[in-house]
Amino acid sequence: MNIKNKILATVIACSTIVTSSLLGGQVAYAKNTYEKWHMRDIKELQPPDKVWSIVFNNEIDTKTLLKNVYVLDSDDNKVKDIRIDIVNDNEVRVVPRKDYNQGEDYYLCIDDGLKSADGTKLIKSYKQKFRVKKVDSDFFKIRTIEPVNEKCINVYFTQPVNDVLQSEAYYEILRDGDVYIERGFKNLKIKPLQGKDNGVSIYFRKSRLRGNRRYTLRILGDMTSNYGVRLGNGDGDEQNFTAVDKKDEDIKVMSVQSLSENMIEVDFNKEIDMDSGKDTDNYVLRDSYGDIIKISKAIVDEDNKSVIFKTKEDLERGEHYKLTIRNIKDALDTSEIDSKSFNIDSINKRKNRLHIKSVDALYRNVIVVHFYEKLDPETAKDIYNYTVTREDTRDDYSPDDVYFDENGDGRTVKLYFDDDVKFSKSRTYVLEVSSDMEDIFGNDSYKDITYKFTGTSNKFDGSLIKDAVIIGDNAIRLTFNQEIKDSSPNTKASNYVLESKQGKGRRVTIDCEDVKYVNPNTLVLKFDGLDFDEKYVLKIGSIEKYFGHSDDSYEEGIPVLMGE
């Protein structure tokens, strides 16, 4: 076999490089074992948000990419919430849109239908098994550490942290048990992770990490989460990690391309500062006559490495344009693009159109719709933009309410129908979304879009509250099955009282000191001096639902669970 005429793959996982020669062993695979696969089993447990990088020896034919690079779960089903990012001509990243299930096995697959740009096929199909480690805790701890390069690591926690001032005095790096990088502003730079509420980036001002060497991150217990809970309940936390063999680079532009007749995408080599990235003044687009084409809006994509912007007028096919980019900083503000110009010689005349990724029946009268594109909040919340039709009878249903959280992923809509509507598990339905629906740039779809789905046997049991869990020595997390309002009485401390029995016939009550509205499904209640050995009942005056009436059924209380 002539290796030169075949395309090879290298999978990079953390600090482990898996080459084609290492993928030769037979490994049992879920329900079947296929002879066509080069199999490998990664023994090291992977974080739930694991990102895989795949490097090929030739330029990739991107048209064959999506069907042939994917992830399977242990039941041999394709994982839906996966994004394939093209890093450059011969490298892609496999990114989970939401975390893998902890404690479960998955398979990263590279099928031999993948081709290089010149049409040659992958030499062999690759399948790599990996298991996701259990990292979550109800308490405030370090969740995972993601080494970025020799000068930077990203740290994720089990509770949100980005609203709290993070001090460089909390963090230090150990090597072989000894302090390698000391705490303090002179040695470290800490910034909240963009687009994530539970993480920080740590930049090493003077020191570098050696690739493939083990280090320990230690954080003091003085650090607090957004919930007001101290790390490790005041004891702090530490976790080992393996550094990656990757140099730190200044920010630079990797590619500029036309996505449609009025949309341009700019890709960078590293995460960028969101403020400078979405500032339209930092981009100047000119036609071949030197006239400026105005830019109406720019957004930073969720990977923080790409900017997509919309022009106020359509670009012409056959015309040549020049884009000048300036004043774009990296996420840690360690490097900046002063001014660089790039030619755009090919305009993609594709029409803008919304695409539905999936529709799931959560309950018999509630469905969840996931779009590929970020949505315009106003049109996303409009009930008249949605209609469901039963396929066999053509009966149609319109939602009573629409829930859309623009502070969430911006792509998910929850539709609430009348209690009499029952989307049965044995029936097929069609969701139709009006062409009036717009994406975040204000582009509407040039025609209505439809998506088939099946109903469910899940019936909402009427319970508004999911659970109440102790998450620290001064905090209880209250989680809801439905959305609630960010207003009184939900956010009023006097609405909540904690009660415990101490001895025969003696009841002790603790008043709530503060309430934090985290999101429409979560509240954090603050109580002073919780005893982990005590059993508590939480009594609630009333809860105001996001839709519908208030719920007064929890006055007698619900049991409070101890966090894990």
CSV table of N, CA and C in Angstrom, one decimal, residues 344-418:
chain,number,residue,atom,x,y,z
A,344,ILE,N,-10.8,39.5,0.2
A,344,ILE,CA,-11.9,38.5,0.1
A,344,ILE,C,-12.3,38.6,-1.4
A,345,ASP,N,-11.9,37.5,-2.1
A,345,ASP,CA,-12.1,37.4,-3.6
A,345,ASP,C,-13.3,36.6,-4.0
A,346,SER,N,-13.8,35.8,-3.0
A,346,SER,CA,-14.9,34.9,-3.4
A,346,SER,C,-16.1,35.1,-2.4
A,347,ILE,N,-17.2,35.5,-3.0
A,347,ILE,CA,-18.4,35.8,-2.2
A,347,ILE,C,-19.4,34.6,-2.3
A,348,ASN,N,-19.7,34.0,-1.2
A,348,ASN,CA,-20.7,32.9,-1.1
A,348,ASN,C,-22.1,33.5,-1.2
A,349,LYS,N,-22.9,33.2,-2.2
A,349,LYS,CA,-24.2,33.7,-2.4
A,349,LYS,C,-25.3,32.9,-1.8
A,350,ARG,N,-24.9,32.1,-0.8
A,350,ARG,CA,-25.9,31.3,-0.1
A,350,ARG,C,-26.9,32.1,0.6
A,351,LYS,N,-28.2,31.8,0.5
A,351,LYS,CA,-29.2,32.5,1.2
A,351,LYS,C,-29.2,32.2,2.7
A,352,ASN,N,-29.4,33.2,3.5
A,352,ASN,CA,-29.5,33.0,5.0
A,352,ASN,C,-30.8,32.2,5.3
A,353,ARG,N,-30.6,31.2,6.1
A,353,ARG,CA,-31.8,30.4,6.5
A,353,ARG,C,-31.5,29.8,7.9
A,354,LEU,N,-32.5,29.8,8.7
A,354,LEU,CA,-32.4,29.1,10.0
A,354,LEU,C,-32.5,27.6,9.8
A,355,HIS,N,-31.9,26.9,10.7
A,355,HIS,CA,-31.9,25.4,10.6
A,355,HIS,C,-32.2,24.9,12.0
A,356,ILE,N,-33.2,24.0,12.1
A,356,ILE,CA,-33.5,23.3,13.3
A,356,ILE,C,-32.6,22.1,13.5
A,357,LYS,N,-31.9,22.0,14.7
A,357,LYS,CA,-31.0,20.9,15.0
A,357,LYS,C,-31.8,19.7,15.5
A,358,SER,N,-32.8,20.0,16.5
A,358,SER,CA,-33.5,18.9,17.0
A,358,SER,C,-34.8,19.4,17.7
A,359,VAL,N,-35.8,18.6,17.8
A,359,VAL,CA,-37.0,18.9,18.6
A,359,VAL,C,-37.3,17.7,19.5
A,360,ASP,N,-37.4,17.9,20.8
A,360,ASP,CA,-37.6,16.9,21.8
A,360,ASP,C,-38.9,17.2,22.6
A,361,ALA,N,-39.7,16.2,22.8
A,361,ALA,CA,-40.9,16.3,23.6
A,361,ALA,C,-40.4,16.1,25.1
A,362,LEU,N,-40.4,17.2,25.9
A,362,LEU,CA,-40.0,17.1,27.3
A,362,LEU,C,-41.1,16.5,28.1
A,363,TYR,N,-42.3,17.0,27.9
A,363,TYR,CA,-43.5,16.4,28.5
A,363,TYR,C,-44.5,16.3,27.4
A,364,ARG,N,-45.7,15.8,27.7
A,364,ARG,CA,-46.7,15.6,26.6
A,364,ARG,C,-47.3,16.9,26.1
A,365,ASN,N,-47.1,18.0,26.8
A,365,ASN,CA,-47.5,19.3,26.2
A,365,ASN,C,-46.4,20.3,26.2
A,366,VAL,N,-45.1,19.9,26.3
A,366,VAL,CA,-44.0,20.8,26.3
A,366,VAL,C,-42.9,20.2,25.4
A,367,ILE,N,-42.5,21.0,24.4
A,367,ILE,CA,-41.4,20.6,23.5
A,367,ILE,C,-40.2,21.6,23.6
A,368,VAL,N,-39.0,21.1,23.3
A,368,VAL,CA,-37.8,21.9,23.3
A,368,VAL,C,-37.2,21.9,21.9
A,369,VAL,N,-37.0,23.0,21.4
A,369,VAL,CA,-36.5,23.2,20.0
A,369,VAL,C,-35.1,23.7,20.1
A,370,HIS,N,-34.1,23.1,19.4
A,370,HIS,CA,-32.7,23.5,19.4
A,370,HIS,C,-32.4,23.9,17.9
A,371,PHE,N,-31.9,25.2,17.8
A,371,PHE,CA,-31.5,25.7,16.5
A,371,PHE,C,-30.0,25.7,16.4
A,372,TYR,N,-29.5,25.6,15.1
A,372,TYR,CA,-28.0,25.7,14.9
A,372,TYR,C,-27.6,27.2,15.1
A,373,GLU,N,-28.4,28.1,14.7
A,373,GLU,CA,-28.1,29.5,14.7
A,373,GLU,C,-28.6,30.2,16.0
A,374,LYS,N,-27.9,31.2,16.5
A,374,LYS,CA,-28.4,32.0,17.6
A,374,LYS,C,-29.6,32.9,17.1
A,375,LEU,N,-30.5,33.1,18.0
A,375,LEU,CA,-31.8,33.6,17.6
A,375,LEU,C,-32.0,35.1,18.0
A,376,ASP,N,-32.8,35.8,17.3
A,376,ASP,CA,-33.2,37.1,17.7
A,376,ASP,C,-34.3,36.9,18.8
A,377,PRO,N,-34.1,37.5,20.0
A,377,PRO,CA,-34.9,37.3,21.2
A,377,PRO,C,-36.4,37.6,20.9
A,378,GLU,N,-36.7,38.7,20.2
A,378,GLU,CA,-38.0,39.2,20.0
A,378,GLU,C,-38.8,38.2,19.2
A,379,THR,N,-38.3,37.7,18.0
A,379,THR,CA,-39.0,36.8,17.2
A,379,THR,C,-39.0,35.4,17.8
A,380,ALA,N,-38.0,35.1,18.6
A,380,ALA,CA,-37.9,33.7,19.2
A,380,ALA,C,-39.1,33.6,20.2
A,381,LYS,N,-39.5,34.7,20.9
A,381,LYS,CA,-40.5,34.7,21.9
A,381,LYS,C,-41.9,34.8,21.4
A,382,ASP,N,-42.0,35.0,20.1
A,382,ASP,CA,-43.3,35.2,19.5
A,382,ASP,C,-44.0,33.9,19.2
A,383,ILE,N,-45.2,33.7,19.9
A,383,ILE,CA,-45.9,32.4,19.9
A,383,ILE,C,-46.4,32.1,18.5
A,384,TYR,N,-46.6,33.1,17.7
A,384,TYR,CA,-47.2,33.0,16.3
A,384,TYR,C,-46.2,32.5,15.3
A,385,ASN,N,-44.9,32.4,15.7
A,385,ASN,CA,-43.9,31.8,14.8
A,385,ASN,C,-43.8,30.3,14.9
A,386,TYR,N,-44.7,29.6,15.7
A,386,TYR,CA,-44.6,28.2,15.8
A,386,TYR,C,-45.9,27.5,15.6
A,387,THR,N,-46.0,26.5,14.9
A,387,THR,CA,-47.2,25.6,14.8
A,387,THR,C,-46.8,24.2,14.7
A,388,VAL,N,-47.5,23.3,15.4
A,388,VAL,CA,-47.3,21.9,15.4
A,388,VAL,C,-48.5,21.2,14.8
A,389,THR,N,-48.2,20.3,13.8
A,389,THR,CA,-49.2,19.6,13.1
A,389,THR,C,-49.1,18.1,13.3
A,390,ARG,N,-50.2,17.4,13.7
A,390,ARG,CA,-50.1,15.9,13.7
A,390,ARG,C,-50.1,15.4,12.3
A,391,GLU,N,-49.1,14.5,12.0
A,391,GLU,CA,-48.9,14.1,10.6
A,391,GLU,C,-50.1,13.4,10.0
A,392,ASP,N,-50.7,12.5,10.7
A,392,ASP,CA,-51.8,11.7,10.1
A,392,ASP,C,-53.1,12.4,10.0
A,393,THR,N,-53.5,13.3,11.0
A,393,THR,CA,-54.8,13.9,10.9
A,393,THR,C,-54.7,15.4,10.5
A,394,ARG,N,-53.6,16.0,10.4
A,394,ARG,CA,-53.3,17.4,10.1
A,394,ARG,C,-53.9,18.3,11.1
A,395,ASP,N,-54.2,17.8,12.3
A,395,ASP,CA,-54.6,18.7,13.4
A,395,ASP,C,-53.5,19.6,13.7
A,396,ASP,N,-53.7,20.9,14.0
A,396,ASP,CA,-52.6,21.7,14.3
A,396,ASP,C,-52.8,22.4,15.7
A,397,TYR,N,-51.6,22.7,16.3
A,397,TYR,CA,-51.6,23.3,17.7
A,397,TYR,C,-50.6,24.4,17.7
A,398,SER,N,-51.1,25.5,18.4
A,398,SER,CA,-50.2,26.6,18.7
A,398,SER,C,-49.8,26.7,20.1
A,399,PRO,N,-48.6,27.1,20.5
A,399,PRO,CA,-48.2,27.2,21.9
A,399,PRO,C,-48.9,28.3,22.6
A,400,ASP,N,-49.2,28.1,23.9
A,400,ASP,CA,-49.7,29.1,24.8
A,400,ASP,C,-48.6,30.1,25.2
A,401,ASP,N,-47.4,29.5,25.4
A,401,ASP,CA,-46.3,30.4,25.9
A,401,ASP,C,-45.0,29.9,25.3
A,402,VAL,N,-44.0,30.8,25.2
A,402,VAL,CA,-42.7,30.4,24.7
A,402,VAL,C,-41.7,30.9,25.7
A,403,TYR,N,-40.7,30.0,26.1
A,403,TYR,CA,-39.7,30.5,26.9
A,403,TYR,C,-38.3,30.5,26.2
A,404,PHE,N,-37.7,31.6,26.2
A,404,PHE,CA,-36.4,31.7,25.5
A,404,PHE,C,-35.4,32.6,26.4
A,405,ASP,N,-34.3,32.0,26.8
A,405,ASP,CA,-33.3,32.6,27.6
A,405,ASP,C,-32.2,33.2,26.8
A,406,GLU,N,-32.2,34.5,26.5
A,406,GLU,CA,-31.2,35.1,25.7
A,406,GLU,C,-29.8,35.1,26.4
A,407,ASN,N,-29.8,34.9,27.7
A,407,ASN,CA,-28.6,34.8,28.4
A,407,ASN,C,-28.0,33.4,28.5
A,408,GLY,N,-28.8,32.4,27.9
A,408,GLY,CA,-28.3,31.1,27.8
A,408,GLY,C,-27.5,30.8,26.6
A,409,ASP,N,-27.8,29.7,25.9
A,409,ASP,CA,-27.0,29.4,24.6
A,409,ASP,C,-27.6,30.2,23.5
A,410,GLY,N,-28.7,30.8,23.6
A,410,GLY,CA,-29.3,31.7,22.5
A,410,GLY,C,-29.8,30.9,21.3
A,411,ARG,N,-29.9,29.5,21.5
A,411,ARG,CA,-30.3,28.7,20.4
A,411,ARG,C,-31.5,27.8,20.8
A,412,THR,N,-31.9,27.8,22.0
A,412,THR,CA,-32.9,26.9,22.5
A,412,THR,C,-34.2,27.6,22.9
A,413,VAL,N,-35.3,27.0,22.4
A,413,VAL,CA,-36.7,27.6,22.7
A,413,VAL,C,-37.5,26.4,23.3
A,414,LYS,N,-38.3,26.8,24.4
A,414,LYS,CA,-39.2,25.8,25.0
A,414,LYS,C,-40.6,26.3,24.7
A,415,LEU,N,-41.4,25.4,24.2
A,415,LEU,CA,-42.8,25.7,23.8
A,415,LEU,C,-43.8,25.0,24.8
A,416,TYR,N,-44.6,25.8,25.4
A,416,TYR,CA,-45.7,25.3,26.3
A,416,TYR,C,-47.0,25.3,25.6
A,417,PHE,N,-47.7,24.2,25.6
A,417,PHE,CA,-49.0,24.1,25.0
A,417,PHE,C,-50.1,23.9,26.1
A,418,ASP,N,-51.3,24.0,25.7
A,418,ASP,CA,-52.4,23.9,26.6
A,418,ASP,C,-52.4,22.5,27.3
